mmCIF file of C-alpha atoms in Angstrom:
data_model
loop_
_atom_site.group_PDB
_atom_site.id
_atom_site.type_symbol
_atom_site.label_atom_id
_atom_site.label_comp_id
_atom_site.label_asym_id
_atom_site.label_seq_id
_atom_site.Cartn_x
_atom_site.Cartn_y
_atom_site.Cartn_z
ATOM 1 C CA MET A 1 54.880 146.495 35.081
ATOM 2 C CA PRO A 2 52.381 146.397 37.832
ATOM 3 C CA GLY A 3 49.813 149.043 37.088
ATOM 4 C CA THR A 4 46.855 147.977 37.774
ATOM 5 C CA PRO A 5 44.719 149.051 40.914
ATOM 6 C CA THR A 6 45.063 145.612 42.160
ATOM 7 C CA ASP A 7 48.554 145.345 42.063
ATOM 8 C CA LEU A 8 49.384 149.187 43.159
ATOM 9 C CA THR A 9 47.022 148.352 46.101
ATOM 10 C CA ARG A 10 49.084 145.221 46.838
ATOM 11 C CA LEU A 11 52.275 147.228 46.544
ATOM 12 C CA ARG A 12 50.794 149.975 48.993
ATOM 13 C CA ILE A 13 49.873 147.104 51.895
ATOM 14 C CA THR A 14 53.508 145.486 51.622
ATOM 15 C CA LEU A 15 55.521 149.074 51.939
ATOM 16 C CA THR A 16 53.339 149.586 54.581
ATOM 17 C CA ALA A 17 54.521 146.752 56.281
ATOM 18 C CA PHE A 18 58.070 147.286 55.859
ATOM 19 C CA PHE A 19 57.832 150.720 57.253
ATOM 20 C CA ALA A 20 55.567 149.438 60.212
ATOM 21 C CA LEU A 21 58.357 146.449 60.979
ATOM 22 C CA ASP A 22 61.140 149.568 60.974
ATOM 23 C CA GLY A 23 59.563 151.789 63.629
ATOM 24 C CA PHE A 24 58.761 148.451 65.830
ATOM 25 C CA VAL A 25 61.756 146.974 65.529
ATOM 26 C CA PHE A 26 63.791 150.860 66.003
ATOM 27 C CA ALA A 27 61.723 151.493 69.002
ATOM 28 C CA GLY A 28 61.906 148.069 70.283
ATOM 29 C CA TRP A 29 65.776 148.932 70.754
ATOM 30 C CA VAL A 30 65.566 152.887 71.707
ATOM 31 C CA VAL A 31 63.016 151.851 75.417
ATOM 32 C CA ARG A 32 66.033 149.258 76.221
ATOM 33 C CA ILE A 33 68.304 151.850 76.169
ATOM 34 C CA PRO A 34 68.231 152.695 79.549
ATOM 35 C CA ALA A 35 68.975 148.872 80.753
ATOM 36 C CA ILE A 36 72.353 149.408 77.492
ATOM 37 C CA LYS A 37 73.602 151.921 79.033
ATOM 38 C CA GLU A 38 73.650 150.442 82.587
ATOM 39 C CA GLN A 39 74.907 147.251 81.152
ATOM 40 C CA THR A 40 77.896 148.469 80.118
ATOM 41 C CA GLY A 41 78.315 151.307 82.240
ATOM 42 C CA ALA A 42 78.450 154.090 80.027
ATOM 43 C CA SER A 43 78.325 157.548 81.032
ATOM 44 C CA ALA A 44 75.874 160.377 78.768
ATOM 45 C CA SER A 45 78.526 161.423 76.729
ATOM 46 C CA THR A 46 80.309 157.962 75.880
ATOM 47 C CA LEU A 47 76.728 156.495 75.392
ATOM 48 C CA GLY A 48 76.261 159.382 72.990
ATOM 49 C CA LEU A 49 79.460 158.585 71.081
ATOM 50 C CA ALA A 50 78.641 154.726 70.856
ATOM 51 C CA LEU A 51 74.950 156.161 69.433
ATOM 52 C CA LEU A 52 77.136 157.920 66.711
ATOM 53 C CA GLY A 53 77.749 154.615 65.967
ATOM 54 C CA VAL A 54 74.220 154.169 64.554
ATOM 55 C CA SER A 55 74.351 157.948 62.523
ATOM 56 C CA ALA A 56 77.744 156.909 61.243
ATOM 57 C CA GLY A 57 76.648 153.595 60.046
ATOM 58 C CA ALA A 58 73.237 154.798 58.434
ATOM 59 C CA VAL A 59 75.020 157.895 56.718
ATOM 60 C CA VAL A 60 77.635 155.670 54.873
ATOM 61 C CA THR A 61 74.538 153.289 54.078
ATOM 62 C CA MET A 62 73.076 155.754 52.809
ATOM 63 C CA MET A 63 75.385 157.307 50.463
ATOM 64 C CA LEU A 64 75.636 153.448 48.931
ATOM 65 C CA THR A 65 72.311 152.648 48.764
ATOM 66 C CA GLY A 66 71.037 154.824 46.518
ATOM 67 C CA ARG A 67 73.725 153.018 43.455
ATOM 68 C CA LEU A 68 72.706 149.384 45.136
ATOM 69 C CA CYS A 69 68.770 150.419 44.161
ATOM 70 C CA HIS A 70 69.835 151.208 40.593
ATOM 71 C CA ARG A 71 71.827 148.236 40.371
ATOM 72 C CA TYR A 72 69.592 145.796 41.674
ATOM 73 C CA GLY A 73 65.983 147.672 42.224
ATOM 74 C CA ASN A 74 64.314 149.220 45.170
ATOM 75 C CA HIS A 75 62.368 146.271 46.490
ATOM 76 C CA GLN A 76 65.259 143.999 46.785
ATOM 77 C CA VAL A 77 67.235 146.079 48.726
ATOM 78 C CA THR A 78 64.077 146.571 51.117
ATOM 79 C CA VAL A 79 64.168 143.195 52.025
ATOM 80 C CA VAL A 80 68.321 142.308 52.327
ATOM 81 C CA CYS A 81 68.544 145.023 54.595
ATOM 82 C CA ALA A 82 65.125 144.259 56.890
ATOM 83 C CA VAL A 83 66.907 141.031 57.128
ATOM 84 C CA LEU A 84 70.132 143.146 58.195
ATOM 85 C CA LEU A 85 67.956 145.234 60.548
ATOM 86 C CA SER A 86 66.113 142.321 61.872
ATOM 87 C CA LEU A 87 69.140 140.417 62.741
ATOM 88 C CA SER A 88 71.524 143.651 63.938
ATOM 89 C CA VAL A 89 68.914 144.544 67.046
ATOM 90 C CA SER A 90 69.940 141.484 68.756
ATOM 91 C CA LEU A 91 73.297 142.315 68.986
ATOM 92 C CA PRO A 92 73.299 145.433 71.793
ATOM 93 C CA PRO A 93 72.931 143.463 74.723
ATOM 94 C CA LEU A 94 75.799 141.329 73.485
ATOM 95 C CA THR A 95 77.753 144.302 74.904
ATOM 96 C CA HIS A 96 79.487 145.009 77.728
ATOM 97 C CA SER A 97 81.180 148.485 77.511
ATOM 98 C CA PRO A 98 80.632 151.591 75.338
ATOM 99 C CA LEU A 99 83.177 151.062 72.645
ATOM 100 C CA THR A 100 81.512 147.651 71.849
ATOM 101 C CA LEU A 101 78.264 149.478 71.871
ATOM 102 C CA GLY A 102 79.486 151.415 69.336
ATOM 103 C CA LEU A 103 80.815 148.773 66.825
ATOM 104 C CA VAL A 104 77.749 146.904 66.848
ATOM 105 C CA LEU A 105 75.309 149.796 66.037
ATOM 106 C CA LEU A 106 77.759 150.635 63.225
ATOM 107 C CA VAL A 107 76.120 147.162 61.801
ATOM 108 C CA PHE A 108 72.395 148.433 62.927
ATOM 109 C CA GLY A 109 72.246 151.997 61.693
ATOM 110 C CA ALA A 110 74.156 150.686 58.373
ATOM 111 C CA ALA A 111 71.184 148.685 58.167
ATOM 112 C CA TYR A 112 68.268 151.082 59.535
ATOM 113 C CA GLY A 113 69.979 153.945 56.356
ATOM 114 C CA GLY A 114 69.590 151.330 53.695
ATOM 115 C CA ILE A 115 66.344 150.072 54.191
ATOM 116 C CA ASN A 116 65.001 153.826 54.717
ATOM 117 C CA VAL A 117 66.193 154.687 51.390
ATOM 118 C CA ALA A 118 65.187 151.606 49.747
ATOM 119 C CA PHE A 119 61.767 151.770 51.082
ATOM 120 C CA ASN A 120 61.656 155.027 49.981
ATOM 121 C CA SER A 121 62.205 155.106 47.016
ATOM 122 C CA ALA A 122 59.747 152.344 46.583
ATOM 123 C CA ALA A 123 57.358 154.460 47.779
ATOM 124 C CA VAL A 124 58.386 157.512 45.899
ATOM 125 C CA ASP A 125 57.740 155.782 42.523
ATOM 126 C CA LEU A 126 53.943 154.107 43.644
ATOM 127 C CA VAL A 127 52.970 157.964 44.771
ATOM 128 C CA ARG A 128 53.820 158.760 41.264
ATOM 129 C CA ALA A 129 52.303 155.773 39.643
ATOM 130 C CA MET A 130 49.436 156.467 41.734
ATOM 131 C CA ARG A 131 49.238 159.879 41.452
ATOM 132 C CA ARG A 132 47.715 160.502 45.268
ATOM 133 C CA PRO A 133 49.684 162.083 48.075
ATOM 134 C CA ILE A 134 49.683 159.028 49.955
ATOM 135 C CA MET A 135 53.280 159.667 51.344
ATOM 136 C CA PRO A 136 51.864 160.424 54.926
ATOM 137 C CA SER A 137 50.350 156.991 55.178
ATOM 138 C CA PHE A 138 53.435 155.380 54.865
ATOM 139 C CA HIS A 139 55.142 157.380 57.516
ATOM 140 C CA ALA A 140 52.018 156.870 59.592
ATOM 141 C CA ALA A 141 53.136 153.299 59.593
ATOM 142 C CA PHE A 142 56.449 153.876 60.924
ATOM 143 C CA SER A 143 55.489 155.546 63.480
ATOM 144 C CA LEU A 144 52.721 152.881 64.640
ATOM 145 C CA GLY A 145 54.982 150.349 64.286
ATOM 146 C CA GLY A 146 57.097 152.568 66.870
ATOM 147 C CA MET A 147 54.417 152.772 68.916
ATOM 148 C CA VAL A 148 53.326 149.195 69.248
ATOM 149 C CA GLY A 149 56.938 148.379 69.508
ATOM 150 C CA ALA A 150 57.390 151.155 72.735
ATOM 151 C CA GLY A 151 54.378 149.720 74.125
ATOM 152 C CA LEU A 152 55.268 145.895 73.828
ATOM 153 C CA GLY A 153 58.763 147.302 75.446
ATOM 154 C CA GLY A 154 57.943 148.662 78.474
ATOM 155 C CA LEU A 155 55.063 145.793 79.095
ATOM 156 C CA VAL A 156 57.923 143.188 78.805
ATOM 157 C CA ALA A 157 60.856 145.437 80.516
ATOM 158 C CA GLY A 158 60.348 144.079 83.925
ATOM 159 C CA VAL A 159 59.760 140.724 82.633
ATOM 160 C CA LEU A 160 62.452 139.779 79.977
ATOM 161 C CA THR A 161 65.980 141.096 79.830
ATOM 162 C CA PRO A 162 67.218 143.300 76.873
ATOM 163 C CA THR A 163 68.532 140.045 75.530
ATOM 164 C CA GLN A 164 65.415 137.735 75.477
ATOM 165 C CA HIS A 165 63.613 141.070 74.369
ATOM 166 C CA LEU A 166 65.787 142.122 71.311
ATOM 167 C CA PHE A 167 65.652 138.350 69.910
ATOM 168 C CA GLY A 168 62.672 137.579 70.040
ATOM 169 C CA LEU A 169 62.192 141.423 67.995
ATOM 170 C CA THR A 170 65.283 139.623 65.503
ATOM 171 C CA VAL A 171 62.752 136.743 65.344
ATOM 172 C CA ILE A 172 59.543 138.724 64.597
ATOM 173 C CA GLY A 173 61.275 140.463 61.994
ATOM 174 C CA LEU A 174 62.713 137.897 59.751
ATOM 175 C CA LEU A 175 59.064 136.211 60.420
ATOM 176 C CA VAL A 176 57.472 139.358 59.089
ATOM 177 C CA THR A 177 60.147 139.691 56.684
ATOM 178 C CA ALA A 178 60.071 136.403 54.759
ATOM 179 C CA VAL A 179 56.243 136.574 54.705
ATOM 180 C CA VAL A 180 55.953 140.089 53.253
ATOM 181 C CA GLY A 181 58.802 140.158 50.888
ATOM 182 C CA ARG A 182 58.205 136.962 48.850
ATOM 183 C CA ASN A 183 55.575 139.207 48.339
ATOM 184 C CA LEU A 184 57.239 142.324 47.621
ATOM 185 C CA LEU A 185 60.121 140.524 45.528
ATOM 186 C CA ARG A 186 57.086 139.339 43.023
ATOM 187 C CA LEU A 187 55.950 142.916 42.410
ATOM 188 C CA LYS A 188 57.469 144.823 40.124
ATOM 189 C CA PRO A 189 58.030 148.529 40.542
ATOM 190 C CA PRO A 190 55.021 150.670 38.686
ATOM 191 C CA ALA A 191 55.480 152.937 35.427
ATOM 192 C CA PRO A 192 54.501 156.307 36.946
ATOM 193 C CA ALA A 193 50.456 156.966 35.434
ATOM 194 C CA PRO A 194 50.422 158.772 32.134
ATOM 195 C CA ALA A 195 49.761 162.683 32.872
ATOM 196 C CA PRO A 196 46.125 163.509 31.910
ATOM 197 C CA ALA A 197 45.476 164.670 28.274
ATOM 198 C CA PRO A 198 46.113 168.750 27.777
ATOM 199 C CA ALA A 199 43.021 170.465 27.332
ATOM 200 C CA PRO A 200 42.642 172.207 23.754
ATOM 201 C CA ALA A 201 44.660 175.227 23.493
ATOM 202 C CA PRO A 202 42.710 178.466 22.128
ATOM 203 C CA LEU A 203 42.779 179.852 18.747
ATOM 204 C CA ASN A 204 45.722 181.525 17.930
ATOM 205 C CA SER A 205 47.319 180.083 21.347
ATOM 206 C CA PRO A 206 51.142 179.422 21.150
ATOM 207 C CA GLN A 207 50.467 175.048 21.692
ATOM 208 C CA ASP A 208 54.275 175.508 23.066
ATOM 209 C CA SER A 209 53.498 177.863 25.800
ATOM 210 C CA PRO A 210 55.682 177.197 29.045
ATOM 211 C CA LYS A 211 52.036 177.270 30.734
ATOM 212 C CA GLN A 212 51.065 174.003 28.773
ATOM 213 C CA GLN A 213 53.899 171.833 28.932
ATOM 214 C CA THR A 214 55.725 171.890 32.346
ATOM 215 C CA PRO A 215 59.143 169.709 31.503
ATOM 216 C CA PRO A 216 59.901 167.397 34.249
ATOM 217 C CA HIS A 217 61.620 168.908 37.135
ATOM 218 C CA ARG A 218 65.314 169.060 37.459
ATOM 219 C CA LEU A 219 67.605 169.956 40.326
ATOM 220 C CA THR A 220 68.931 173.106 38.961
ATOM 221 C CA PRO A 221 71.332 175.455 40.906
ATOM 222 C CA ARG A 222 68.228 177.868 41.392
ATOM 223 C CA THR A 223 65.970 175.012 43.212
ATOM 224 C CA ARG A 224 69.177 173.757 44.732
ATOM 225 C CA GLY A 225 68.720 176.235 47.759
ATOM 226 C CA LEU A 226 65.225 175.837 48.208
ATOM 227 C CA VAL A 227 65.737 172.212 48.509
ATOM 228 C CA PHE A 228 68.450 172.357 50.928
ATOM 229 C CA THR A 229 66.336 174.616 52.869
ATOM 230 C CA PHE A 230 63.119 172.352 52.858
ATOM 231 C CA GLY A 231 65.787 169.709 53.632
ATOM 232 C CA LEU A 232 66.662 171.746 56.682
ATOM 233 C CA ILE A 233 63.330 171.593 57.855
ATOM 234 C CA ALA A 234 63.172 168.005 57.559
ATOM 235 C CA LEU A 235 66.780 167.685 59.686
ATOM 236 C CA CYS A 236 65.389 170.347 62.467
ATOM 237 C CA THR A 237 61.841 167.629 62.800
ATOM 238 C CA ALA A 238 63.393 164.316 62.719
ATOM 239 C CA PHE A 239 66.303 165.814 65.438
ATOM 240 C CA GLY A 240 63.231 166.136 67.742
ATOM 241 C CA GLU A 241 61.742 162.646 66.725
ATOM 242 C CA GLY A 242 65.474 160.489 67.266
ATOM 243 C CA ALA A 243 65.920 162.730 70.368
ATOM 244 C CA LEU A 244 63.063 161.651 71.933
ATOM 245 C CA ALA A 245 63.394 157.753 70.566
ATOM 246 C CA ASP A 246 66.566 157.746 71.926
ATOM 247 C CA TRP A 247 66.331 159.666 75.245
ATOM 248 C CA SER A 248 62.764 160.428 76.486
ATOM 249 C CA ALA A 249 62.581 157.154 78.320
ATOM 250 C CA LEU A 250 65.755 158.029 80.586
ATOM 251 C CA HIS A 251 64.669 161.396 81.003
ATOM 252 C CA LEU A 252 61.161 160.111 82.533
ATOM 253 C CA GLU A 253 63.112 157.382 84.375
ATOM 254 C CA GLN A 254 66.349 158.890 85.449
ATOM 255 C CA ASP A 255 64.793 162.553 86.037
ATOM 256 C CA LEU A 256 61.253 161.990 87.054
ATOM 257 C CA ASP A 257 61.690 158.627 89.068
ATOM 258 C CA ALA A 258 59.473 156.751 86.447
ATOM 259 C CA THR A 259 59.901 152.976 86.294
ATOM 260 C CA ALA A 260 61.304 151.458 83.040
ATOM 261 C CA GLY A 261 57.933 150.286 82.335
ATOM 262 C CA ALA A 262 56.433 154.030 82.812
ATOM 263 C CA ALA A 263 59.422 155.503 81.214
ATOM 264 C CA ALA A 264 58.668 153.365 77.729
ATOM 265 C CA LEU A 265 54.845 155.099 78.342
ATOM 266 C CA GLY A 266 56.277 158.122 76.915
ATOM 267 C CA TYR A 267 58.022 157.779 73.723
ATOM 268 C CA SER A 268 54.879 155.335 72.966
ATOM 269 C CA CYS A 269 52.570 158.124 73.794
ATOM 270 C CA PHE A 270 54.999 160.321 71.374
ATOM 271 C CA ALA A 271 54.679 157.552 68.470
ATOM 272 C CA LEU A 272 51.164 157.563 68.738
ATOM 273 C CA ALA A 273 50.428 161.185 68.703
ATOM 274 C CA MET A 274 52.811 161.329 65.394
ATOM 275 C CA THR A 275 50.237 158.368 63.796
ATOM 276 C CA ALA A 276 47.077 160.099 64.570
ATOM 277 C CA GLY A 277 48.434 163.429 62.998
ATOM 278 C CA ARG A 278 50.275 161.503 59.873
ATOM 279 C CA LEU A 279 47.207 159.875 59.413
ATOM 280 C CA THR A 280 44.801 163.055 59.083
ATOM 281 C CA GLY A 281 47.540 165.081 57.495
ATOM 282 C CA THR A 282 45.937 164.916 53.786
ATOM 283 C CA ARG A 283 42.803 166.457 55.005
ATOM 284 C CA LEU A 284 45.007 168.989 57.436
ATOM 285 C CA LEU A 285 47.173 170.080 54.230
ATOM 286 C CA GLU A 286 43.677 170.778 52.657
ATOM 287 C CA ARG A 287 42.249 172.536 55.026
ATOM 288 C CA LEU A 288 45.398 175.008 56.142
ATOM 289 C CA GLY A 289 48.222 174.409 52.723
ATOM 290 C CA ARG A 290 51.523 174.352 53.524
ATOM 291 C CA THR A 291 52.533 176.953 55.304
ATOM 292 C CA ARG A 292 50.230 176.917 57.949
ATOM 293 C CA THR A 293 50.566 173.586 58.332
ATOM 294 C CA LEU A 294 54.507 174.038 59.074
ATOM 295 C CA VAL A 295 54.642 177.223 60.518
ATOM 296 C CA SER A 296 51.312 175.995 63.544
ATOM 297 C CA GLY A 297 53.240 172.228 63.053
ATOM 298 C CA GLY A 298 56.793 173.623 64.396
ATOM 299 C CA THR A 299 55.094 176.223 66.894
ATOM 300 C CA ILE A 300 52.675 173.560 68.912
ATOM 301 C CA ALA A 301 55.891 171.651 68.774
ATOM 302 C CA ALA A 302 57.855 173.709 70.865
ATOM 303 C CA LEU A 303 55.635 174.652 73.197
ATOM 304 C CA GLY A 304 55.406 170.890 73.691
ATOM 305 C CA MET A 305 58.919 169.437 74.041
ATOM 306 C CA LEU A 306 59.322 172.396 76.435
ATOM 307 C CA LEU A 307 56.609 171.206 78.654
ATOM 308 C CA GLY A 308 58.276 167.969 78.010
ATOM 309 C CA ALA A 309 61.501 168.878 78.956
ATOM 310 C CA LEU A 310 60.782 170.824 81.820
ATOM 311 C CA ALA A 311 57.741 169.044 83.386
ATOM 312 C CA PRO A 312 58.186 168.352 87.551
ATOM 313 C CA THR A 313 55.900 165.426 86.961
ATOM 314 C CA LEU A 314 55.579 162.111 84.653
ATOM 315 C CA TRP A 315 52.130 162.746 83.498
ATOM 316 C CA ALA A 316 52.737 166.483 82.326
ATOM 317 C CA ALA A 317 55.866 165.341 80.565
ATOM 318 C CA VAL A 318 53.886 162.747 78.953
ATOM 319 C CA LEU A 319 51.600 165.059 78.080
ATOM 320 C CA GLY A 320 54.432 167.294 76.729
ATOM 321 C CA PHE A 321 55.489 164.249 74.389
ATOM 322 C CA VAL A 322 52.128 164.347 73.156
ATOM 323 C CA ILE A 323 51.866 167.880 72.255
ATOM 324 C CA THR A 324 55.429 167.717 70.673
ATOM 325 C CA GLY A 325 54.417 164.358 68.842
ATOM 326 C CA LEU A 326 51.064 166.058 67.202
ATOM 327 C CA GLY A 327 52.789 169.490 66.119
ATOM 328 C CA LEU A 328 55.896 167.477 64.546
ATOM 329 C CA ALA A 329 54.021 164.527 62.501
ATOM 330 C CA ASN A 330 53.301 166.539 58.877
ATOM 331 C CA LEU A 331 56.210 168.225 59.071
ATOM 332 C CA PHE A 332 58.999 165.317 57.347
ATOM 333 C CA PRO A 333 56.150 164.818 54.748
ATOM 334 C CA VAL A 334 55.696 168.163 53.514
ATOM 335 C CA ALA A 335 59.340 168.689 53.495
ATOM 336 C CA VAL A 336 60.166 166.366 51.364
ATOM 337 C CA GLU A 337 56.864 166.284 49.223
ATOM 338 C CA ARG A 338 58.073 169.770 48.318
ATOM 339 C CA ALA A 339 61.596 169.312 47.585
ATOM 340 C CA GLY A 340 60.608 166.314 45.580
ATOM 341 C CA THR A 341 58.629 168.931 43.485
ATOM 342 C CA LEU A 342 60.951 171.206 43.150
ATOM 343 C CA ALA A 343 63.621 168.566 41.892
ATOM 344 C CA GLY A 344 62.765 165.521 41.431
ATOM 345 C CA PRO A 345 64.282 162.478 42.779
ATOM 346 C CA ASP A 346 66.946 164.794 43.668
ATOM 347 C CA GLY A 347 65.226 166.774 45.759
ATOM 348 C CA VAL A 348 63.564 163.349 47.507
ATOM 349 C CA ALA A 349 66.721 161.806 47.983
ATOM 350 C CA ILE A 350 68.492 165.302 49.668
ATOM 351 C CA ALA A 351 65.672 165.794 52.115
ATOM 352 C CA SER A 352 65.645 162.355 52.807
ATOM 353 C CA THR A 353 69.219 162.640 53.619
ATOM 354 C CA LEU A 354 69.171 165.405 55.626
ATOM 355 C CA GLY A 355 66.322 164.679 57.363
ATOM 356 C CA TYR A 356 67.126 161.063 58.395
ATOM 357 C CA GLY A 357 70.638 162.701 59.426
ATOM 358 C CA GLY A 358 68.883 164.522 62.031
ATOM 359 C CA MET A 359 67.009 161.727 63.701
ATOM 360 C CA LEU A 360 70.200 159.698 63.843
ATOM 361 C CA LEU A 361 72.529 162.219 65.031
ATOM 362 C CA GLY A 362 70.261 163.916 67.212
ATOM 363 C CA PRO A 363 70.453 161.826 69.783
ATOM 364 C CA PRO A 364 74.199 161.946 70.079
ATOM 365 C CA ALA A 365 73.722 165.845 69.864
ATOM 366 C CA ILE A 366 71.340 165.154 72.903
ATOM 367 C CA GLY A 367 74.174 163.341 75.440
ATOM 368 C CA PHE A 368 76.937 165.890 74.745
ATOM 369 C CA MET A 369 74.587 168.599 76.249
ATOM 370 C CA ALA A 370 73.101 166.224 78.825
ATOM 371 C CA ASP A 371 76.958 166.029 80.147
ATOM 372 C CA TRP A 372 77.784 169.793 79.941
ATOM 373 C CA TYR A 373 74.602 171.100 81.148
ATOM 374 C CA SER A 374 71.452 168.443 82.209
ATOM 375 C CA LEU A 375 68.885 166.212 80.011
ATOM 376 C CA PRO A 376 66.145 168.235 80.473
ATOM 377 C CA ALA A 377 68.242 171.159 79.253
ATOM 378 C CA ALA A 378 69.633 169.505 76.637
ATOM 379 C CA LEU A 379 66.223 167.882 75.486
ATOM 380 C CA THR A 380 65.027 172.054 74.745
ATOM 381 C CA SER A 381 67.183 171.739 71.605
ATOM 382 C CA VAL A 382 64.279 169.951 70.333
ATOM 383 C CA ALA A 383 62.122 173.045 71.019
ATOM 384 C CA VAL A 384 64.288 174.969 69.448
ATOM 385 C CA LEU A 385 64.940 173.231 66.124
ATOM 386 C CA ALA A 386 61.155 172.971 66.143
ATOM 387 C CA ALA A 387 60.704 176.751 66.840
ATOM 388 C CA VAL A 388 63.434 177.073 63.763
ATOM 389 C CA ALA A 389 61.311 174.657 61.173
ATOM 390 C CA ALA A 390 58.389 177.074 61.659
ATOM 391 C CA GLY A 391 60.300 180.007 61.358
ATOM 392 C CA ILE A 392 61.801 178.765 57.707
ATOM 393 C CA GLY A 393 58.242 177.619 56.726
ATOM 394 C CA PHE A 394 57.340 181.071 57.200
ATOM 395 C CA LEU A 395 59.811 182.611 55.513
ATOM 396 C CA THR A 396 59.548 179.923 52.268
ATOM 397 C CA ARG A 397 55.768 180.503 52.565
ATOM 398 C CA HIS A 398 55.715 181.372 48.917
ATOM 399 C CA ALA A 399 57.975 178.454 47.483
ATOM 400 C CA ALA A 400 55.915 175.968 49.602
ATOM 401 C CA GLU A 401 52.251 176.960 47.936
ATOM 402 C CA ASN A 402 53.775 177.057 44.682
#
């Protein structure tokens, strides 16, 4: 198994590329949602139902992907799902009704959910092998890919049709997977790094004291509640990320009369802020600690989203999206890390599933609320859930820091 620094570094670069590709392809799809909504003649609520296809496909796949990873390996499943994701992103612009759109989004959602479980599992193995908190860097790559994908989408929105644009993403995705996937398949999952040797016990001290021997963390009835609590923070955070991914462009275009290119700028700036926040996440955690990071991040995101949803001008709304991205940036990585510390891989799986479930269930929920009230009012739900995440972070402050 690869254990040398060179092998681990190669694996880290390879996984980072897949995280970035995932964000790039997903963002390329979301910035074309307004055009595909018009093409299919969908209302806000029917579009929300169609987007539920992404959620349904992802949730079903997430439940199955773990077994596939155990049987075939995280790396193999990552490559297969990357191919499926690249192929399926070309399907939405071929539809002409909300029903057919929902059906093809089932396929897209299945690929999206599968690759997220597979490469997050591979990343967890690498984090344990390197014994370094590098998980935020992978999520930063996803955000960077989203920023580039949204920015490119804004540039080509007035030049290429949705079919041409998303087919181009298919070609790019397959080329990247062919190059990077070959390297991933050659690298076997790393073995965990050996734990440092314990210090010699003082005289007359019991060698097998619980404080000196730390048993492996497992999901127990006592820790299950805390794991789900941190998973709820991940859900609240990812709800906002998914809502902005699917609805920010439509909000700017529909409610603030932005052009298609300017509307795509909103999500691009949000993704840039998420990237910047996650690239500095380790340093922030070292200075503030987990509790202050959770509470301050959730509070900042709530205030930023209120501005983004209710601002009367385009640039004020974009500023709100930037503030929201900075606030949300490190909540998900902290929540997943704490769940993993409490219950090992089982905790990571639960928190990740809840988190990605929030990302995928948020957009259809926004669609229903937009039909009942308005899209700006619906987007304030992101602020509410960010505030909830901050409150949970404060209430669980002892578990977060221990």
